[in-house]
Structures are given as structure tokens and as C-alpha cells.
CSV table of C-alpha atoms and ligand atoms in Angstrom, one decimal:
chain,number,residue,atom,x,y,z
A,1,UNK,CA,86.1,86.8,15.6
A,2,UNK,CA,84.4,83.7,15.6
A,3,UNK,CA,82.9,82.9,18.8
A,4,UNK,CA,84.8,80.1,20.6
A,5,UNK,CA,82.8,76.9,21.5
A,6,UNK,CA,83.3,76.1,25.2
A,7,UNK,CA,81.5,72.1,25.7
A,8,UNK,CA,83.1,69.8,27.3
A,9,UNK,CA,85.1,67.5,24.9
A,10,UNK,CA,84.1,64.0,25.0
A,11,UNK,CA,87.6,62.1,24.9
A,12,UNK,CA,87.9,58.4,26.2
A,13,UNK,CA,91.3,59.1,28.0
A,14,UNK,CA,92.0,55.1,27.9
A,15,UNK,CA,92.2,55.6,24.1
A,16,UNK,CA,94.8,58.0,23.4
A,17,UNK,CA,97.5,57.6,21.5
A,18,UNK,CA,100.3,60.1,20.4
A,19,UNK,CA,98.2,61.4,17.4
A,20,UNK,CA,96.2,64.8,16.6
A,21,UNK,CA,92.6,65.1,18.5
A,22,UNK,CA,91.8,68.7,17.7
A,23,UNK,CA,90.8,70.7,20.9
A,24,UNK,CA,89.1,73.7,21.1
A,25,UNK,CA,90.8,77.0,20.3
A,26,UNK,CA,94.8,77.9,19.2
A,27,UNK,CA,96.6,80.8,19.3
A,28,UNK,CA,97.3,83.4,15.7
A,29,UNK,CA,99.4,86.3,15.5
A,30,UNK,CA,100.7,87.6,12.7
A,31,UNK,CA,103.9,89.7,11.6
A,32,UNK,CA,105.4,91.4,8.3
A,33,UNK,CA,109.0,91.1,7.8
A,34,UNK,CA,111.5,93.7,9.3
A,35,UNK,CA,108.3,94.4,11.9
A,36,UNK,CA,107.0,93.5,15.5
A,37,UNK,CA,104.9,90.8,16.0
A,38,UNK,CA,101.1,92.2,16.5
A,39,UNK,CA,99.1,91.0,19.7
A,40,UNK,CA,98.0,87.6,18.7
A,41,UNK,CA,94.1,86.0,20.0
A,42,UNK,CA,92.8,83.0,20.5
A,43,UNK,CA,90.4,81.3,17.6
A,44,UNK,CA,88.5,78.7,17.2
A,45,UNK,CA,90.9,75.6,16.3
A,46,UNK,CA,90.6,75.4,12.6
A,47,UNK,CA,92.1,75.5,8.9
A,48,UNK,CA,94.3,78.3,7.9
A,49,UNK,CA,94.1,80.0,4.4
A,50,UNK,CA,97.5,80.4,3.1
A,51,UNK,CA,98.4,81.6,-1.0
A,52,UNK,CA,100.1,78.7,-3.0
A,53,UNK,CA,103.3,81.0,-3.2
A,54,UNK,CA,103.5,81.1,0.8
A,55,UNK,CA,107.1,81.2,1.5
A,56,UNK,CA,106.2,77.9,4.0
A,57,UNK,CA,104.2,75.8,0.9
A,58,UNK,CA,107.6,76.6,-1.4
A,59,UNK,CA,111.2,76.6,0.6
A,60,UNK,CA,109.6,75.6,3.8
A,61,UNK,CA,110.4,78.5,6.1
A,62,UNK,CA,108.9,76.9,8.8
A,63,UNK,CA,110.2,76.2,12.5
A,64,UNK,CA,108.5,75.1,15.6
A,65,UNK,CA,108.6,73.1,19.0
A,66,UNK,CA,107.2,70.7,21.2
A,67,UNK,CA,106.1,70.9,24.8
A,68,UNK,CA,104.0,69.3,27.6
A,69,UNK,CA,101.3,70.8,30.0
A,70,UNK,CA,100.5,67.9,32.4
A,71,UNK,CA,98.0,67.5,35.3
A,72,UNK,CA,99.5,66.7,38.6
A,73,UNK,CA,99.2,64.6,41.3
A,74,UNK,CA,98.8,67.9,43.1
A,75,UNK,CA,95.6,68.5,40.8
A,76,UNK,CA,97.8,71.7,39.1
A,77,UNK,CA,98.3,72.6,35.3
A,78,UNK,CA,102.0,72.6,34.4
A,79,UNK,CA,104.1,72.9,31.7
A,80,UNK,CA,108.1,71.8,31.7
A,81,UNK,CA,110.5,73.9,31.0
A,82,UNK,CA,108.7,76.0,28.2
A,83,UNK,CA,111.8,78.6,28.5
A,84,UNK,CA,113.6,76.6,27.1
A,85,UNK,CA,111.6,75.4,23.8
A,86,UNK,CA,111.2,79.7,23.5
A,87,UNK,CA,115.1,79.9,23.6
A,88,UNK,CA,115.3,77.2,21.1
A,89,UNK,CA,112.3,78.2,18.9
A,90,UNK,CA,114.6,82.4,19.0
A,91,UNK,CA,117.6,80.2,17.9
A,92,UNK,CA,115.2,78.0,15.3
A,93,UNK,CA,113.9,81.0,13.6
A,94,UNK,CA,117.0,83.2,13.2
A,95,UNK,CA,118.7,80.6,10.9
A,96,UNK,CA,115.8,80.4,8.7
A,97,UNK,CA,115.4,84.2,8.9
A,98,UNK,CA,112.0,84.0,10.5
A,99,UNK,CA,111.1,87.2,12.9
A,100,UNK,CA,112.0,86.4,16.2
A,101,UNK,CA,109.6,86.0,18.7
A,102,UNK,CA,110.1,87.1,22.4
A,103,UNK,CA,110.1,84.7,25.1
A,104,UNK,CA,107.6,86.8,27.1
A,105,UNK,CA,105.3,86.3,24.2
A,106,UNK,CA,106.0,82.9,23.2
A,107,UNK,CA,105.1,81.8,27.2
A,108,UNK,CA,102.1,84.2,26.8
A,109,UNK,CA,100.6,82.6,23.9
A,110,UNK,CA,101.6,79.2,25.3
A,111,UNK,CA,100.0,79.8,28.3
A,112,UNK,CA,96.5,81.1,27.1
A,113,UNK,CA,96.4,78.2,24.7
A,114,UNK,CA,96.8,75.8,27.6
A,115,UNK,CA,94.4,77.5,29.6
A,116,UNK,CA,91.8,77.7,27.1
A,117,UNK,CA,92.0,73.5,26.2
A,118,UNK,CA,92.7,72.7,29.7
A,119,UNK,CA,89.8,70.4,30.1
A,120,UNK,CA,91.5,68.6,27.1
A,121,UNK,CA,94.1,67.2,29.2
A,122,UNK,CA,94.4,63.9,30.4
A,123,UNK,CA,94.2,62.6,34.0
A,124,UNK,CA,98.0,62.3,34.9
A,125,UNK,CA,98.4,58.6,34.5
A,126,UNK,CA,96.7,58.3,30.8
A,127,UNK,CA,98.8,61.1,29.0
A,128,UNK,CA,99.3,64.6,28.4
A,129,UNK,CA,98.4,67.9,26.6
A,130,UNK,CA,100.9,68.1,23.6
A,131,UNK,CA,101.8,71.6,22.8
A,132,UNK,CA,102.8,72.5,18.9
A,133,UNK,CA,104.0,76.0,18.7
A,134,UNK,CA,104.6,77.1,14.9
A,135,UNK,CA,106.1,79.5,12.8
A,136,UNK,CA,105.6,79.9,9.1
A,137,UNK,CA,106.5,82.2,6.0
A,138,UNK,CA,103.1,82.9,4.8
A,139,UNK,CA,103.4,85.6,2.3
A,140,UNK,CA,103.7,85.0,-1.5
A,141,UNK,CA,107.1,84.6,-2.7
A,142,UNK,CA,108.6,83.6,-6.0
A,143,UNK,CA,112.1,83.5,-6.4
A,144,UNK,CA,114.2,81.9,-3.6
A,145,UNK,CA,113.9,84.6,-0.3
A,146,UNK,CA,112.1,85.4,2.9
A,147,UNK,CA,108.4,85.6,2.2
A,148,UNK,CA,107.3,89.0,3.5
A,149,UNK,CA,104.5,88.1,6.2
A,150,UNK,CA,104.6,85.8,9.0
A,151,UNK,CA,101.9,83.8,11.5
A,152,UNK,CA,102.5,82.1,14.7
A,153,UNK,CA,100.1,79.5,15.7
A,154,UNK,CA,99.8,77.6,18.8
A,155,UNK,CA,97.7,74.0,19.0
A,156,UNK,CA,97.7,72.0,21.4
A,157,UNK,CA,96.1,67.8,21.1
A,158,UNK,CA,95.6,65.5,24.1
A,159,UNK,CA,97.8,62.7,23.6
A,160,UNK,CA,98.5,59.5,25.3
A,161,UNK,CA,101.9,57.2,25.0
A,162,UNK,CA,104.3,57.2,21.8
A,163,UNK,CA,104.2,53.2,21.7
A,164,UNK,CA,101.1,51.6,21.8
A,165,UNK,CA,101.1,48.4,24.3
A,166,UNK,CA,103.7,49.6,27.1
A,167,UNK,CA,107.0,50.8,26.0
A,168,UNK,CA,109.0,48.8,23.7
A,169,UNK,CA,112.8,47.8,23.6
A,170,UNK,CA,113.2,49.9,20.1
A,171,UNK,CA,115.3,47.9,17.1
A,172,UNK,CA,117.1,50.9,15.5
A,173,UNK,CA,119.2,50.8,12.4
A,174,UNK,CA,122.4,53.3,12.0
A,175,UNK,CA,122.4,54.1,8.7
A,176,UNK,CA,125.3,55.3,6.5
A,177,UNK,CA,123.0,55.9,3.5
A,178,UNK,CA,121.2,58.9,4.7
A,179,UNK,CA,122.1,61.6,7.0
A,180,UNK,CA,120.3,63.9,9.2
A,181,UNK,CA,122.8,67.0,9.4
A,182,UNK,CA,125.6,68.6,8.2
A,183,UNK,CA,128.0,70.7,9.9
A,184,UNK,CA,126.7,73.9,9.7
A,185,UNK,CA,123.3,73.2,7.9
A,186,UNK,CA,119.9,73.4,9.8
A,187,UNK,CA,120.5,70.2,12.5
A,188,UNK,CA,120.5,72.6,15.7
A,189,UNK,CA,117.7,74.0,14.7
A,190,UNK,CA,113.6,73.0,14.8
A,191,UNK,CA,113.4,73.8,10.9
A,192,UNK,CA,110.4,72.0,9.5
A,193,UNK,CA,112.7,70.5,6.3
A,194,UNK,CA,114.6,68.5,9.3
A,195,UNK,CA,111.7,66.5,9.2
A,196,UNK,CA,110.1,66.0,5.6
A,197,UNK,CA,113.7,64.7,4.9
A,198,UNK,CA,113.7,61.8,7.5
A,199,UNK,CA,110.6,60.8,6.1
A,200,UNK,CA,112.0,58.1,3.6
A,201,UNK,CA,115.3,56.8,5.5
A,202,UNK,CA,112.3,56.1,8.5
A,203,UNK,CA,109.8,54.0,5.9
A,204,UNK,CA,113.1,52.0,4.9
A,205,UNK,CA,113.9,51.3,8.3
A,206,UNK,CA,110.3,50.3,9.2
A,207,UNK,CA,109.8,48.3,5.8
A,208,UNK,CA,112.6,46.3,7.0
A,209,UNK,CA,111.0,45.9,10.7
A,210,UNK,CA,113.3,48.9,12.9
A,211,UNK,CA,111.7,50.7,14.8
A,212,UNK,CA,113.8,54.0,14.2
A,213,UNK,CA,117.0,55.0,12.4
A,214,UNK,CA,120.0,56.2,14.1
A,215,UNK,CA,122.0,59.0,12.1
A,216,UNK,CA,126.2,58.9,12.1
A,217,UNK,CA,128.3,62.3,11.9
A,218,UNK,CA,128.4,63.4,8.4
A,219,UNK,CA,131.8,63.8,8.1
A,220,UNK,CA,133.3,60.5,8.8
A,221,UNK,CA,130.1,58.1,9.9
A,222,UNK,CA,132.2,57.3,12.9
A,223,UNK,CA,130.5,59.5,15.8
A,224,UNK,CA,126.8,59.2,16.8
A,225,UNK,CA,124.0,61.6,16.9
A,226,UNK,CA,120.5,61.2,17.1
A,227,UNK,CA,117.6,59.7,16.1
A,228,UNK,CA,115.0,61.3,13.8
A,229,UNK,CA,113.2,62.7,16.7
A,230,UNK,CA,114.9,62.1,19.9
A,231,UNK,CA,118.7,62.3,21.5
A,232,UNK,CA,120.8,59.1,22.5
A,233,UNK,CA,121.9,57.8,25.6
A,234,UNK,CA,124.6,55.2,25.9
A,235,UNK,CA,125.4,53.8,29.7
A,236,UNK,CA,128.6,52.0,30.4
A,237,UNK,CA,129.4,51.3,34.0
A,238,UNK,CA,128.6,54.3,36.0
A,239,UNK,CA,129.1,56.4,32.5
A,240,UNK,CA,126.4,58.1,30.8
A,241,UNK,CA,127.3,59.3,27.2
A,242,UNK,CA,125.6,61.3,25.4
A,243,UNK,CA,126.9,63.2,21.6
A,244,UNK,CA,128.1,66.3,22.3
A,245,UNK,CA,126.0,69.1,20.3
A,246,UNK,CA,128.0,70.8,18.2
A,247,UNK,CA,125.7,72.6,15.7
A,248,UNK,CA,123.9,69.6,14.1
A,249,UNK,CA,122.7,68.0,17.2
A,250,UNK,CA,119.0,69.5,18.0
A,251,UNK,CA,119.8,70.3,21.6
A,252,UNK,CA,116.6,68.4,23.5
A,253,UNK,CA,114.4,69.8,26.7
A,254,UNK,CA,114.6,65.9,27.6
A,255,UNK,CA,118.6,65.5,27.0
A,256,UNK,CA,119.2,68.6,29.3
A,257,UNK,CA,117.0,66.9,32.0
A,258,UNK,CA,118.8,64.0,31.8
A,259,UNK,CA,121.5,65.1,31.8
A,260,UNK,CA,120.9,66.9,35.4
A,261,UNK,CA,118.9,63.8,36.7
A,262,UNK,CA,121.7,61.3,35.6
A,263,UNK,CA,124.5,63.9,37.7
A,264,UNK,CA,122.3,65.1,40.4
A,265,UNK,CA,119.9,62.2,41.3
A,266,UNK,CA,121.6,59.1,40.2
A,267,UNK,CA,125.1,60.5,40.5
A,268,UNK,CA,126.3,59.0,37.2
A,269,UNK,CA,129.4,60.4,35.7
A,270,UNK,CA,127.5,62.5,32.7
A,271,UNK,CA,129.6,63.0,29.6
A,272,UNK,CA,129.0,65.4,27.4
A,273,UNK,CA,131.4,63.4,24.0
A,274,UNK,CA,132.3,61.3,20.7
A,275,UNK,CA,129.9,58.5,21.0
A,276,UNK,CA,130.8,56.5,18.7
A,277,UNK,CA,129.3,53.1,16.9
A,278,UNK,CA,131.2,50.9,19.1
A,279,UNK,CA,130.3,51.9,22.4
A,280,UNK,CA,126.5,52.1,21.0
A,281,UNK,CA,127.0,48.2,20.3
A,282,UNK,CA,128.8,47.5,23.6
A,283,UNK,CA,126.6,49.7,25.8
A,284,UNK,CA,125.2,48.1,28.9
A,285,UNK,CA,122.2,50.3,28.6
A,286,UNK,CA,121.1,52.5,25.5
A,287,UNK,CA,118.1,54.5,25.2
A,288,UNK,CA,116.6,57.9,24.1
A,289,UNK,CA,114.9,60.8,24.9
A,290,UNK,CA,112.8,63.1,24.0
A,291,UNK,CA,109.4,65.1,24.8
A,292,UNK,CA,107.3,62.9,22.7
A,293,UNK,CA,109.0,59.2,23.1
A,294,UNK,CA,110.2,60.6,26.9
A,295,UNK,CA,113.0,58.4,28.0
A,296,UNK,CA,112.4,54.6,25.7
A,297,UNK,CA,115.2,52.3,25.7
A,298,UNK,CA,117.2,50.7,23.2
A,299,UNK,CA,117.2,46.5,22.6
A,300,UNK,CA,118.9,45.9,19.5
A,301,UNK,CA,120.9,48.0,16.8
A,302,UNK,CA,121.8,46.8,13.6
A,303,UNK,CA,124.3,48.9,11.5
A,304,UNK,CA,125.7,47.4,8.1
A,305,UNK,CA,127.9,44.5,9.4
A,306,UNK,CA,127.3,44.2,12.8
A,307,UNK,CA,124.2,43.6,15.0
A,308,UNK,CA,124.4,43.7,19.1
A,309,UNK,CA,121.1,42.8,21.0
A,310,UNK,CA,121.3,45.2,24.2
A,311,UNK,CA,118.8,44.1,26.2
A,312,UNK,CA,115.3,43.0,26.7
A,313,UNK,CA,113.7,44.9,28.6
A,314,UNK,CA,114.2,48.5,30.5
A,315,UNK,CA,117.6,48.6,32.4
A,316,UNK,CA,117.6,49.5,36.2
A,317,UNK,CA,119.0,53.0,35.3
A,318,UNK,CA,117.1,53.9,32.1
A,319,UNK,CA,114.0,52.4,34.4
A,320,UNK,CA,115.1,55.3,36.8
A,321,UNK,CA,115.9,58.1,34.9
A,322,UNK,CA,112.7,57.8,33.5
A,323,UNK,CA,110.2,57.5,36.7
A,324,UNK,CA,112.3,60.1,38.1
A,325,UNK,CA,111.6,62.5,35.1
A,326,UNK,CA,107.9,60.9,34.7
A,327,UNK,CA,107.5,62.1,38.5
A,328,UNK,CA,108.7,65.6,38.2
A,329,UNK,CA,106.4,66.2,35.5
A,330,UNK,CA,103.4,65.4,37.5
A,331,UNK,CA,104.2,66.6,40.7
A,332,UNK,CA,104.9,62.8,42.2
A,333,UNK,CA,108.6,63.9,43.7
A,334,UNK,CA,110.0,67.1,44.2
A,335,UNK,CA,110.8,69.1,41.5
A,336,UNK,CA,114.3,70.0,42.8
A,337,UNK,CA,115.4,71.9,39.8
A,338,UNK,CA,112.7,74.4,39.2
A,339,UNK,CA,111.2,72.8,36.3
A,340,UNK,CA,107.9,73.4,36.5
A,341,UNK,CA,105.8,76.2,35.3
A,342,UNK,CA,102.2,76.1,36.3
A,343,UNK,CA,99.1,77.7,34.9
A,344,UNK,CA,96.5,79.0,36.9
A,345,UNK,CA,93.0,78.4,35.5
A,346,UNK,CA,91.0,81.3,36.5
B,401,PLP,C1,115.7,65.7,15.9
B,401,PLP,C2,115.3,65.7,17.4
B,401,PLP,N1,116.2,65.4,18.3
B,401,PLP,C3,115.9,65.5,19.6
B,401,PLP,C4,114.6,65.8,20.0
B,401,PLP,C5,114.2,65.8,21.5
B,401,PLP,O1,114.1,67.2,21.9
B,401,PLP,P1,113.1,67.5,23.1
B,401,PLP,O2,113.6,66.7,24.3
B,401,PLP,O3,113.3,69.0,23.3
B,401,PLP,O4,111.7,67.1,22.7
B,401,PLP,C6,113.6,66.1,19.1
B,401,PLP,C7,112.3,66.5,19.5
B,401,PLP,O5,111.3,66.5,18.8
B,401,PLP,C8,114.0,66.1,17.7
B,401,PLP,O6,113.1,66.4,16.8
């Protein structure tokens, strides 16, 4: 194995934005299909050499996640709720009959990655360390079925806020020309495909000066979902709302915690429902939420006959749902819910 370089990376932490700056080292382990997955190792951070026929290149039997490792206040290493992305990632990779891979071991390979790149992470108040684990189908297949090997990577990129120039009130469109999921199709789950298909209905919107586009229930394009990469949040009085998941909903780290915050913290009544256009355009607060956008509000939608400016700026309560999960993260308030999970550096 290639010896891993260990200088000091020279990042300018007031630069960052939410985009790759390769770090040191990720994690590789490998597995055929119907087998365990073999001990993984860290290696240099680098290309991978895959056959044109890999089962990832050609049907796209790929799923992965996204976490955070912050730096606290309390000058720790921590990551948030990383259990949870291994649950997801188990659930992920058994509907595109990927080998599943143990929670133990996702955490462990997690874990080392972090600690290896862990002068890659950002003082607490410029950003964080984003975490990318990976699955892919890398063995050659032809006809339509699972390729027969398998590699699990970890990466990891210091990154620093989603929006350039302080957080935005986002413009989103709700579209009825595109949608995101199906009932029972691939929505619950972190399949790559998810993604490369959002790719054009996004351009559109930001062609026509959105921000992000906000995908209907494909059944009737009455309910609510999501947005390409993040959950919604609509507030009405002391209501939160948020779309039930029901199979093509990806069930977020950040929806769960604000889901908890919202009940526990701000005592909101949380529900768990039909959201539906309307009460998007008559919210009295709208936002979303996820690991990479965090909690962002909402300003204005526009769907295909109506338009409804929400607000400004941040409202008081997406304002505090926010700091409050911003100050779990690193360590400024309590983490009353057992969130964090920290990483000794040796
Ligand atoms: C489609 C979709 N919805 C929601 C989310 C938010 O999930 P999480 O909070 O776990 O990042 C993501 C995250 O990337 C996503 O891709």
C-alpha cells in the first residue's frame, strides 16, 4: 500500500464553500456478491480503476450517504448521528441489491476516515468535515443484473456553507412536470439514479432564476414532498408540518432532528401528514432541512398558477430550530438527546 502523506493541508478556512477539496486518505474495502465484506484500509485519497462494464458505470448500482464530523466548542471531534445514515445506507443498499454492510463496520470505517483527515476540519464557526460514504457495483456486467463485486469507499472534504453570502430566503418552484418518486420505486432510498435524474428539472428551475424545485406526490400532484436534496417544513401557528414518509420520501438525519427539537425544545405541535400545495402557499414559516443546506428557509414559491412570497428573511422559529440544532452540533448547548458521537484522536 501506498504510503499515506501526513503534511499539514494548507486550506484558507475563510474560503470554503460546500464543494470537494480532496483531503488526505479514504477508506476501501471490497466484497463479491453472496460474500462478507473483507477488512477494508485506509489509502491515499485518489482515483479508482473500475472496468467500463462496472455494474455502477451501466445501471447505476450505487447508494451512499452524507454526514458531518464537526469540531466543538469543547475543542472535540464529533460526528451526528452516524447510526442513523448506517441504518439508512442497510436500507439503501438492500433495494438495489447491494451487500449489506454492518453498522459496526460502516461506523468503523467512518471513524478512521475522520480520524485520519482530522486536521482537514474546519474551526467550528467556518464549516465542517463533509463525510461521503459510498457503495458501488464494480464488477463487469452485461445484461441487466447485480454486477458480481462490490467496493465501499469513504471520503471525506472540508466544506464551508451551502449558500455563499449568508443564508438566502430560497425561491422554489413545485413542479408538476417532473417527479422525484414513485410509490414504491427508489425515493426512500440513497440510490445514486435519485440524483442524476433531478439534474435537468434543477437547471430548468435555475435557468428560470429558483433556487430549487419542490417535487408533488406522484399520484395526484396534490401532497408535498421534498426537494431534490432536502425535507420540507411548513409552520402554521404553533403547527409544524412536515410530509409523512411513506416509501418515497428519503427519511432525513436533519428531519428526525427536527422533528425532536420542534416537540422537545420549542414545544410545537409536530405533525407527521398530507402537506399539501396550499398550506405550502399559506405557511407562516416554510423552510428545509437537511445535512448539507442544514435548516434554510423558504421566501417565495411559485407553482403553475399561483405565486405566494413567504417571507424575507429567517422567521423567529426556523431562526431557532436552526441555532438550536447548529449548537448541538458543536457542543454550544447541551446535547440533550444523545446525538453526538465523538472521535478520539489518538
Ligand atoms: C432527497 C433528499 N431528501 C432529504 C435529504 C436530507 O437528508 P439528511 O438530513 O439525512 O441529510 C437529502 C440529503 O441529502 C436528500 O438527498
Amino acid at each position: 500500500m501506498t504510503e499515506i502523506e501526513t503534511v499539514e493541508p494548507a486550506i484558507d478556512w475563510d474560503s470554503l464553500t460546500f464543494s470537494l477539496t480532496p483531503a488526505r486518505s479514504m477508506y476501501l474495502a471490497t466484497c463479491e456478491r453472496g460474500g462478507e465484506w473483507e477488512k477494508g484500509s485506509l489509502v491515499p485519497y485518489g482515483n479508482i480503476e473500475f472496468s467500463p462494464a462496472a455494474g455502477v458505470l451501466n445501471y447505476g448500482q450505487g447508494v451512499f450517504e452524507g454526514t458531518k464530523a464537526f469540531k466543538t466548542e469543547k475543542d472535540r471531534i464529533v460526528l451526528f448521528r452516524p447510526e442513523m445514515n448506517a441504518q439508512r445506507m442497510i436500507q439503501s443498499a438492500e433495494r438495489l441489491c447491494i451487500p449489506l454492510i454492518p453498522e459496526e463496520s460502516f461506523l468503523d470505517a467512518v471513524e478512521k476516515t475522520v480520524r485520519d483527515n482530522a486536521d482537514y476540519i474546519p474551526p467550528s464557526d467556518k464549516g465542517s468535515l463533509y463525510v461521503r460514504p459510498i457503495v458501488w457495483g464494480t464488477g463487469p456486467v452485461l445484461g441487466v443484473h447485480e454486477a458480481p463485486s462490490y467496493m465501499f469507499v469513504v471520503f471525506v472534504s472540508p466544506v464551508g456553507p451551502y449558500f455563499q453570502g449568508g443564508i438566502p430566503c430560497l425561491h422554489i418552484k413545485v413542479t408538476k412536470l417532473f417527479h422525484r418518486a414513485a410509490q414504491n420505486g427508489t425515493g426512500a432510498a440513497k440510490a445514486i439514479g435519485n440524483y442524476g435524474a433531478s439534474l435537468y428539472p434543477l437547471k430548468l428551475a435555475k435557468d428560470r432564476g429558483f433556487n430549487e424545485v419542490m417535487y408533488l406526490n406522484s399520484n395526484d400532484q396534490e401532497m408535498v414532498e421534498e426537494l431534490g436534496a432536502a425535507n420540507v417544513f411548513v409552520l402554521k401557528g404553533n403547527k409544524l408540518l412536515t410530509p409523512r414518509l411513506g416509501g418515497t420520501i428519503l427519511p432525513g438525519v436533519t428531519r428526525d432532528s427536527t422533528i425532536q427539537i420542534a416537540r422537545d425544545i420549542l414545544d410545537l405541535d409536530v405533525q407527521e401528514t398530507d402537506v399539501s400545495v396550499d398550506d405550502i402557499l399559506s405557511a407562516d414559516e416554510l423552510f428545509c432541512a437537511g445535512t448539507a443546506v442544514v435548516i434554510c428557509p423558504i421566501g417565495k414559491v411559485t407553482t403553475d398558477d399561483d405565486y405566494a412570497e413567504i417571507s424575507h428573511e429567517m422567521g423567529p422559529v426556523t431562526k431557532e430550530l436552526r441555532e438550536a440544532l447548529m449548537d448541538i452540533q458543536i457542543e454550544r448547548r447541551e446535547d440533550q438527546f444523545n446525538w453526538l458521537y465523538p472521535i478520539d484522536i489518538l
